């Protein structure tokens, strides 16, 4: 009896003790990366910095969707255990709004002049620089080379060609083989943004001419799309492409890791994108570097940020991971199997647009998805529905100002 | 006082459990219910401003120089003003607007319907199948222990794992469609199980039943084994057909166990979450719990709280109605 | 003779069908973890096994990734501690409740279950904020406490049934013999309740081993096994997640095999009467 009690106490104390283990100066970083990407980070990027600055880097993986919650909780309890974040630029405004990140205006000099100006500009909120550029990212159009071999089907370069291909594929295979991200969350918003911008519209207005054109197009296209559209997001699209449930779909470059490297498909390639009435348009996503406000190791974090933006590391990220660089002098040779994809990524970046950095992006997200469901999936009247939601959106945005 | 003196040991034994449950479940639930009565727009803005002020206060205290301090002080004054203005706005008090918004949302009404359909269908299916398996397992036969282990296995599979496997089975290019195709029941076009409507409801019910069956079977076995031998012998002498025996003798004796099983399962079934999230997504088949979750991820905490409160309400109504009906019967039969 | 045989056929047929439906998904999990990508990534799947046969490359990846052992250890530690603590907290309370008069007992039991009626997602955030104030975020101890929240009502329920099965006459006899309350507990009640406690303990262990939502909120750096699986599931790492899923499931299958023999009537009945 007593032995068990003692053993229990020891175990309890042990697990308590595990909470306070620490040593020396440790820099804590969080990012949302795949396993291969972490391997490169831990194996090549971190060690040089650790040696140079005589510190230890503790890196954790926090998925993009969970980061805001976790950082906010830590901030409120005044127990910030992360110093530097590699943040998905999907929704940066809340970090500024909730005062979670350090104002970097006075550290602007840490950004080398070689870094693309266009990448830095959207990181300014209310005239203050709040983030450093990390890596730009953009979706590319994956296609099945067995099907799109040029003889029977060619990859669509315009909206008209896209709808024609989708129609023909559905007729031939009895079920749609093309998909957009239809999960009615941020995935959908991203792709709708691309369609609206390619038609000259503004997503925050929602009922201007361009948006109407885009939604009308999507409404017609949907009838030829795969039923998997409603399950297709940045993760499942890779599965569908690999299983050949889909022959054509847009997705992030992470697809090449999953489809080609992991699933060993040799018949999937990618190109930039198709053109709408107002030309080609893609949305620039990617990661930015943020330093938490209450970080205990601010100096070290700033040094690491500079390190990440340096030419050596940017070149490393290009050659090892095929990440598009933030500066022109970092172009290196991408691994051979990635070259086609990399070319598509760089081209797609050329047509890149940024999401408007407004405080109420979640409201935009909500109404775009409501509109998508009503118009595209349920076939309601385009103009009327958009007018209603545009009004609701404006009202909500006012509240959040 | 004398009560405490005699029962000090008992109280000591009970208090940790209830303190824990009160503190960590009842309190958060009550907080959430309170939050649900705050208008969403107000709630969010208020939240932002209040935490902003607390935050600025911290910055003021730790400002490295007077220039920054001044800037922070200015910010604090501005924010305090905004907060005051907010508190005088029409939305500031107790408000039913969240509930109004939910009940006029087509998607939410659909969610209520889906949740009820899945729960009721699921409960019926699980009841019937679990009872039949339990009956089987109380007969002696070769390999009973082996079969028992098989039936218990899904108990230990974590929900995300079973959800993922079910995705592979119910995908358009999945294993179920493949089986149907091989059996000749399917033509060129595979069945789209996730399209919403009854098909998706069936899919979720099946996947959930798979996972949950072991527990119900165990419960029913316990009930069946509790029926004394004397009853079995008496009915044997009777000579009536087994099915009749089952409905008139066994079933009534099992009633308390069925009640427990139903209530336990109903509570969890109404809240079903990870399975439908992964199998169908929120697009076509909204459920109250996934609705709560998606509002939560969009930082609409008050709306999410309202949705969660409605779910709790539904569960409580179901449980108490059922208990009332059963207790009333028991009262008249006693 | 033939009639009796005929009666048996539907019986065994039903058994076979049920077993097949229950086992096939688990088989799929094993299969995917050991299959060549080419065999899985195609529109018409093989029901039993693909032409390319078995490959151990995914398992090799999992074992050499260096991520398996930390999560395994964390899951083991948390599950075991939760089991011990849950029994320590719930068993005494369950004993008292089982001996208490009718109206109170009902009330107690109902309150145990009210706590389970609210969606976990909504509770998890306020709980994690509190835990954070106590400096428990991202610690195993914090996770243990969080799992207890989930598990205590469940355990209390089962143990109430266990203690109810022990007749009061035994306690009365013991006190007539002159034993104090505590002594009665130790010498009479405790040994008799052991089988029920053991079953409850194992169920708790399983529940904690598989737990996911609280782990999601309260972990930053070191994942538990289910979280690690979720990571791969979330990123389309189907082979890795299948391998992890198998690792999670194996001890479970073994434990349930041991467990199923000890489940007797009354254990799960809780406060039925």
Tab-separated table of N, CA, C and O in Angstrom, chain B residues 228-301:
chain	number	residue	atom	x	y	z
B	228	UNK	N	-32.297	-13.138	-13.434
B	228	UNK	CA	-32.016	-14.356	-12.656
B	228	UNK	C	-32.420	-15.624	-13.408
B	228	UNK	O	-33.337	-15.597	-14.231
B	229	UNK	N	-31.679	-16.691	-13.105
B	229	UNK	CA	-31.969	-17.976	-13.727
B	229	UNK	C	-33.419	-18.379	-13.551
B	229	UNK	O	-34.038	-18.981	-14.435
B	230	UNK	N	-33.974	-18.037	-12.387
B	230	UNK	CA	-35.338	-18.458	-12.059
B	230	UNK	C	-36.325	-17.977	-13.116
B	230	UNK	O	-37.242	-18.700	-13.515
B	231	UNK	N	-36.098	-16.767	-13.616
B	231	UNK	CA	-36.992	-16.238	-14.656
B	231	UNK	C	-36.887	-17.084	-15.911
B	231	UNK	O	-37.893	-17.455	-16.523
B	232	UNK	N	-35.633	-17.389	-16.285
B	232	UNK	CA	-35.430	-18.200	-17.486
B	232	UNK	C	-36.152	-19.533	-17.360
B	232	UNK	O	-36.838	-19.998	-18.270
B	233	UNK	N	-35.980	-20.149	-16.177
B	233	UNK	CA	-36.590	-21.469	-15.980
B	233	UNK	C	-38.108	-21.382	-16.040
B	233	UNK	O	-38.772	-22.213	-16.645
B	234	UNK	N	-38.643	-20.340	-15.433
B	234	UNK	CA	-40.101	-20.185	-15.426
B	234	UNK	C	-40.644	-20.071	-16.844
B	234	UNK	O	-41.600	-20.743	-17.214
B	235	UNK	N	-39.991	-19.261	-17.644
B	235	UNK	CA	-40.488	-19.071	-19.014
B	235	UNK	C	-40.279	-20.328	-19.845
B	235	UNK	O	-41.010	-20.584	-20.795
B	236	UNK	N	-39.271	-21.096	-19.496
B	236	UNK	CA	-39.022	-22.344	-20.232
B	236	UNK	C	-40.206	-23.289	-20.079
B	236	UNK	O	-40.688	-23.881	-21.024
B	237	UNK	N	-40.646	-23.388	-18.842
B	237	UNK	CA	-41.761	-24.271	-18.554
B	237	UNK	C	-43.008	-23.828	-19.316
B	237	UNK	O	-43.784	-24.634	-19.791
B	238	UNK	N	-43.128	-22.528	-19.449
B	238	UNK	CA	-44.288	-21.927	-20.092
B	238	UNK	C	-44.549	-22.512	-21.474
B	238	UNK	O	-45.662	-22.791	-21.860
B	239	UNK	N	-43.463	-22.645	-22.256
B	239	UNK	CA	-43.618	-23.255	-23.567
B	239	UNK	C	-43.940	-22.283	-24.690
B	239	UNK	O	-44.226	-22.694	-25.805
B	240	UNK	N	-43.945	-21.010	-24.431
B	240	UNK	CA	-44.289	-20.051	-25.506
B	240	UNK	C	-43.081	-19.801	-26.403
B	240	UNK	O	-41.946	-20.019	-25.994
B	241	UNK	N	-43.338	-19.337	-27.645
B	241	UNK	CA	-42.241	-19.121	-28.601
B	241	UNK	C	-41.234	-18.095	-28.081
B	241	UNK	O	-41.619	-17.162	-27.374
B	242	UNK	N	-39.943	-18.260	-28.475
B	242	UNK	CA	-38.873	-17.417	-27.941
B	242	UNK	C	-39.085	-15.932	-28.204
B	242	UNK	O	-38.791	-15.100	-27.351
B	243	UNK	N	-39.605	-15.589	-29.374
B	243	UNK	CA	-39.772	-14.176	-29.685
B	243	UNK	C	-40.774	-13.513	-28.732
B	243	UNK	O	-40.574	-12.419	-28.240
B	244	UNK	N	-41.844	-14.231	-28.460
B	244	UNK	CA	-42.865	-13.735	-27.539
B	244	UNK	C	-42.270	-13.535	-26.154
B	244	UNK	O	-42.475	-12.526	-25.504
B	245	UNK	N	-41.468	-14.541	-25.778
B	245	UNK	CA	-40.796	-14.472	-24.480
B	245	UNK	C	-39.945	-13.209	-24.402
B	245	UNK	O	-39.934	-12.509	-23.411
B	246	UNK	N	-39.259	-12.977	-25.504
B	246	UNK	CA	-38.356	-11.835	-25.522
B	246	UNK	C	-39.095	-10.531	-25.268
B	246	UNK	O	-38.708	-9.724	-24.425
B	247	UNK	N	-40.192	-10.365	-25.986
B	247	UNK	CA	-40.873	-9.075	-25.879
B	247	UNK	C	-41.647	-8.897	-24.586
B	247	UNK	O	-41.816	-7.795	-24.099
B	248	UNK	N	-42.154	-10.005	-24.041
B	248	UNK	CA	-42.980	-9.823	-22.844
B	248	UNK	C	-42.195	-9.974	-21.548
B	248	UNK	O	-42.605	-9.469	-20.531
B	249	UNK	N	-41.111	-10.741	-21.593
B	249	UNK	CA	-40.388	-10.976	-20.347
B	249	UNK	C	-39.040	-10.257	-20.319
B	249	UNK	O	-38.774	-9.427	-19.464
B	250	UNK	N	-38.204	-10.591	-21.285
B	250	UNK	CA	-36.839	-10.070	-21.278
B	250	UNK	C	-36.805	-8.552	-21.391
B	250	UNK	O	-36.182	-7.863	-20.587
B	251	UNK	N	-37.486	-8.058	-22.394
B	251	UNK	CA	-37.424	-6.620	-22.656
B	251	UNK	C	-37.840	-5.760	-21.459
B	251	UNK	O	-37.130	-4.842	-21.079
B	252	UNK	N	-38.977	-6.052	-20.847
B	252	UNK	CA	-39.347	-5.232	-19.681
B	252	UNK	C	-38.301	-5.295	-18.570
B	252	UNK	O	-38.032	-4.294	-17.913
B	253	UNK	N	-37.696	-6.501	-18.379
B	253	UNK	CA	-36.682	-6.596	-17.331
B	253	UNK	C	-35.436	-5.785	-17.684
B	253	UNK	O	-34.671	-5.368	-16.830
B	254	UNK	N	-35.218	-5.597	-18.991
B	254	UNK	CA	-34.034	-4.883	-19.439
B	254	UNK	C	-34.251	-3.381	-19.436
B	254	UNK	O	-33.327	-2.618	-19.731
B	255	UNK	N	-35.490	-2.984	-19.145
B	255	UNK	CA	-35.811	-1.572	-19.317
B	255	UNK	C	-34.826	-0.602	-18.667
B	255	UNK	O	-34.367	0.336	-19.310
B	256	UNK	N	-34.474	-0.806	-17.394
B	256	UNK	CA	-33.521	0.157	-16.794
B	256	UNK	C	-32.220	0.236	-17.580
B	256	UNK	O	-31.668	1.324	-17.761
B	257	UNK	N	-31.729	-0.911	-18.072
B	257	UNK	CA	-30.480	-0.887	-18.818
B	257	UNK	C	-30.640	-0.173	-20.134
B	257	UNK	O	-29.758	0.558	-20.583
B	258	UNK	N	-31.777	-0.374	-20.761
B	258	UNK	CA	-32.016	0.312	-22.031
B	258	UNK	C	-32.078	1.818	-21.798
B	258	UNK	O	-31.530	2.602	-22.574
B	259	UNK	N	-32.736	2.174	-20.687
B	259	UNK	CA	-32.801	3.599	-20.367
B	259	UNK	C	-31.416	4.199	-20.244
B	259	UNK	O	-31.102	5.227	-20.836
B	260	UNK	N	-30.590	3.549	-19.435
B	260	UNK	CA	-29.235	4.059	-19.237
B	260	UNK	C	-28.507	4.161	-20.564
B	260	UNK	O	-27.907	5.186	-20.880
B	261	UNK	N	-28.581	3.075	-21.334
B	261	UNK	CA	-27.858	3.068	-22.601
B	261	UNK	C	-28.327	4.218	-23.481
B	261	UNK	O	-27.516	4.939	-24.062
B	262	UNK	N	-29.657	4.387	-23.545
B	262	UNK	CA	-30.180	5.451	-24.398
B	262	UNK	C	-29.719	6.820	-23.943
B	262	UNK	O	-29.298	7.644	-24.747
B	263	UNK	N	-29.802	7.053	-22.631
B	263	UNK	CA	-29.419	8.382	-22.145
B	263	UNK	C	-27.940	8.643	-22.379
B	263	UNK	O	-27.549	9.682	-22.906
B	264	UNK	N	-27.105	7.663	-21.991
B	264	UNK	CA	-25.669	7.841	-22.190
B	264	UNK	C	-25.354	8.124	-23.641
B	264	UNK	O	-24.600	9.023	-23.987
B	265	UNK	N	-25.943	7.308	-24.509
B	265	UNK	CA	-25.641	7.445	-25.919
B	265	UNK	C	-26.194	8.735	-26.497
B	265	UNK	O	-25.557	9.400	-27.299
B	266	UNK	N	-27.412	9.090	-26.031
B	266	UNK	CA	-28.018	10.304	-26.580
B	266	UNK	C	-27.131	11.507	-26.293
B	266	UNK	O	-26.877	12.338	-27.170
B	267	UNK	N	-26.633	11.583	-25.068
B	267	UNK	CA	-25.786	12.714	-24.697
B	267	UNK	C	-24.596	12.815	-25.635
B	267	UNK	O	-24.250	13.891	-26.113
B	268	UNK	N	-23.970	11.696	-25.909
B	268	UNK	CA	-22.818	11.765	-26.792
B	268	UNK	C	-23.212	11.899	-28.257
B	268	UNK	O	-22.498	12.508	-29.046
B	269	UNK	N	-24.353	11.311	-28.617
B	269	UNK	CA	-24.741	11.352	-30.026
B	269	UNK	C	-25.121	12.756	-30.464
B	269	UNK	O	-24.784	13.189	-31.561
B	270	UNK	N	-25.809	13.486	-29.590
B	270	UNK	CA	-26.168	14.847	-29.962
B	270	UNK	C	-24.926	15.689	-30.191
B	270	UNK	O	-24.923	16.620	-30.972
B	271	UNK	N	-23.852	15.347	-29.471
B	271	UNK	CA	-22.657	16.181	-29.544
B	271	UNK	C	-21.673	15.732	-30.615
B	271	UNK	O	-20.582	16.271	-30.697
B	272	UNK	N	-22.054	14.772	-31.402
B	272	UNK	CA	-21.108	14.168	-32.335
B	272	UNK	C	-20.403	15.228	-33.171
B	272	UNK	O	-21.023	16.148	-33.679
B	273	UNK	N	-19.117	15.131	-33.272
B	273	UNK	CA	-18.363	16.253	-33.824
B	273	UNK	C	-17.242	15.891	-34.797
B	273	UNK	O	-17.294	16.257	-35.959
B	274	UNK	N	-16.232	15.181	-34.330
B	274	UNK	CA	-15.091	14.941	-35.215
B	274	UNK	C	-15.475	14.111	-36.434
B	274	UNK	O	-15.005	14.359	-37.540
B	275	UNK	N	-16.338	13.117	-36.209
B	275	UNK	CA	-16.718	12.222	-37.295
B	275	UNK	C	-17.373	12.971	-38.457
B	275	UNK	O	-16.896	12.892	-39.591
B	276	UNK	N	-18.449	13.726	-38.205
B	276	UNK	CA	-19.056	14.427	-39.338
B	276	UNK	C	-18.155	15.507	-39.905
B	276	UNK	O	-18.170	15.759	-41.103
B	277	UNK	N	-17.306	16.097	-39.058
B	277	UNK	CA	-16.430	17.150	-39.541
B	277	UNK	C	-15.525	16.609	-40.635
B	277	UNK	O	-15.350	17.212	-41.684
B	278	UNK	N	-14.954	15.436	-40.381
B	278	UNK	CA	-14.021	14.872	-41.338
B	278	UNK	C	-14.743	14.174	-42.483
B	278	UNK	O	-14.299	14.215	-43.619
B	279	UNK	N	-15.865	13.524	-42.195
B	279	UNK	CA	-16.562	12.783	-43.246
B	279	UNK	C	-17.286	13.680	-44.237
B	279	UNK	O	-17.262	13.438	-45.432
B	280	UNK	N	-17.984	14.686	-43.741
B	280	UNK	CA	-18.806	15.459	-44.672
B	280	UNK	C	-18.382	16.908	-44.798
B	280	UNK	O	-18.797	17.595	-45.706
B	281	UNK	N	-17.615	17.382	-43.873
B	281	UNK	CA	-17.307	18.806	-43.881
B	281	UNK	C	-18.541	19.582	-43.444
B	281	UNK	O	-19.622	19.038	-43.337
B	282	UNK	N	-18.387	20.867	-43.243
B	282	UNK	CA	-19.533	21.644	-42.774
B	282	UNK	C	-20.388	22.122	-43.924
B	282	UNK	O	-21.459	22.650	-43.738
B	283	UNK	N	-19.904	21.927	-45.140
B	283	UNK	CA	-20.580	22.502	-46.294
B	283	UNK	C	-21.989	21.957	-46.481
B	283	UNK	O	-22.963	22.694	-46.507
B	284	UNK	N	-22.092	20.645	-46.610
B	284	UNK	CA	-23.392	20.096	-46.980
B	284	UNK	C	-24.212	19.615	-45.804
B	284	UNK	O	-25.427	19.645	-45.850
B	285	UNK	N	-23.540	19.144	-44.778
B	285	UNK	CA	-24.287	18.548	-43.687
B	285	UNK	C	-23.930	19.230	-42.379
B	285	UNK	O	-23.143	18.714	-41.602
B	286	UNK	N	-24.460	20.398	-42.159
B	286	UNK	CA	-24.123	21.072	-40.903
B	286	UNK	C	-24.769	20.356	-39.716
B	286	UNK	O	-25.856	19.810	-39.831
B	287	UNK	N	-24.068	20.324	-38.628
B	287	UNK	CA	-24.622	19.830	-37.382
B	287	UNK	C	-24.423	20.923	-36.345
B	287	UNK	O	-23.560	21.767	-36.500
B	288	UNK	N	-25.174	20.859	-35.283
B	288	UNK	CA	-25.063	21.930	-34.286
B	288	UNK	C	-23.641	22.029	-33.739
B	288	UNK	O	-23.100	23.115	-33.563
B	289	UNK	N	-23.024	20.872	-33.506
B	289	UNK	CA	-21.685	20.936	-32.927
B	289	UNK	C	-20.661	21.482	-33.916
B	289	UNK	O	-19.783	22.254	-33.541
B	290	UNK	N	-20.766	21.117	-35.195
B	290	UNK	CA	-19.810	21.658	-36.147
B	290	UNK	C	-20.097	23.131	-36.405
B	290	UNK	O	-19.185	23.908	-36.677
B	291	UNK	N	-21.364	23.497	-36.296
B	291	UNK	CA	-21.720	24.901	-36.432
B	291	UNK	C	-21.084	25.707	-35.307
B	291	UNK	O	-20.472	26.758	-35.549
B	292	UNK	N	-21.215	25.185	-34.082
B	292	UNK	CA	-20.577	25.839	-32.928
B	292	UNK	C	-19.092	26.011	-33.195
B	292	UNK	O	-18.515	27.070	-32.955
B	293	UNK	N	-18.478	24.965	-33.699
B	293	UNK	CA	-17.050	25.005	-33.935
B	293	UNK	C	-16.675	26.021	-34.999
B	293	UNK	O	-15.727	26.786	-34.832
B	294	UNK	N	-17.410	26.074	-36.126
B	294	UNK	CA	-16.974	26.989	-37.180
B	294	UNK	C	-17.183	28.444	-36.786
B	294	UNK	O	-16.375	29.291	-37.141
B	295	UNK	N	-18.231	28.716	-36.004
B	295	UNK	CA	-18.382	30.088	-35.512
B	295	UNK	C	-17.238	30.426	-34.581
B	295	UNK	O	-16.733	31.546	-34.522
B	296	UNK	N	-16.828	29.411	-33.815
B	296	UNK	CA	-15.742	29.589	-32.868
B	296	UNK	C	-14.438	29.924	-33.585
B	296	UNK	O	-13.690	30.807	-33.165
B	297	UNK	N	-14.169	29.211	-34.701
B	297	UNK	CA	-12.934	29.494	-35.423
B	297	UNK	C	-12.972	30.861	-36.084
B	297	UNK	O	-11.935	31.439	-36.372
B	298	UNK	N	-14.194	31.383	-36.325
B	298	UNK	CA	-14.273	32.721	-36.907
B	298	UNK	C	-14.302	33.788	-35.830
B	298	UNK	O	-14.626	34.931	-36.093
B	299	UNK	N	-13.992	33.381	-34.611
B	299	UNK	CA	-13.937	34.288	-33.469
B	299	UNK	C	-15.279	34.916	-33.119
B	299	UNK	O	-15.320	35.971	-32.496
B	300	UNK	N	-16.357	34.267	-33.502
B	300	UNK	CA	-17.671	34.744	-33.071
B	300	UNK	C	-18.055	33.990	-31.815
B	300	UNK	O	-18.931	33.138	-31.820
B	301	UNK	N	-17.370	34.321	-30.717
B	301	UNK	CA	-17.518	33.522	-29.522
B	301	UNK	C	-18.918	33.532	-28.952
B	301	UNK	O	-19.391	32.533	-28.422
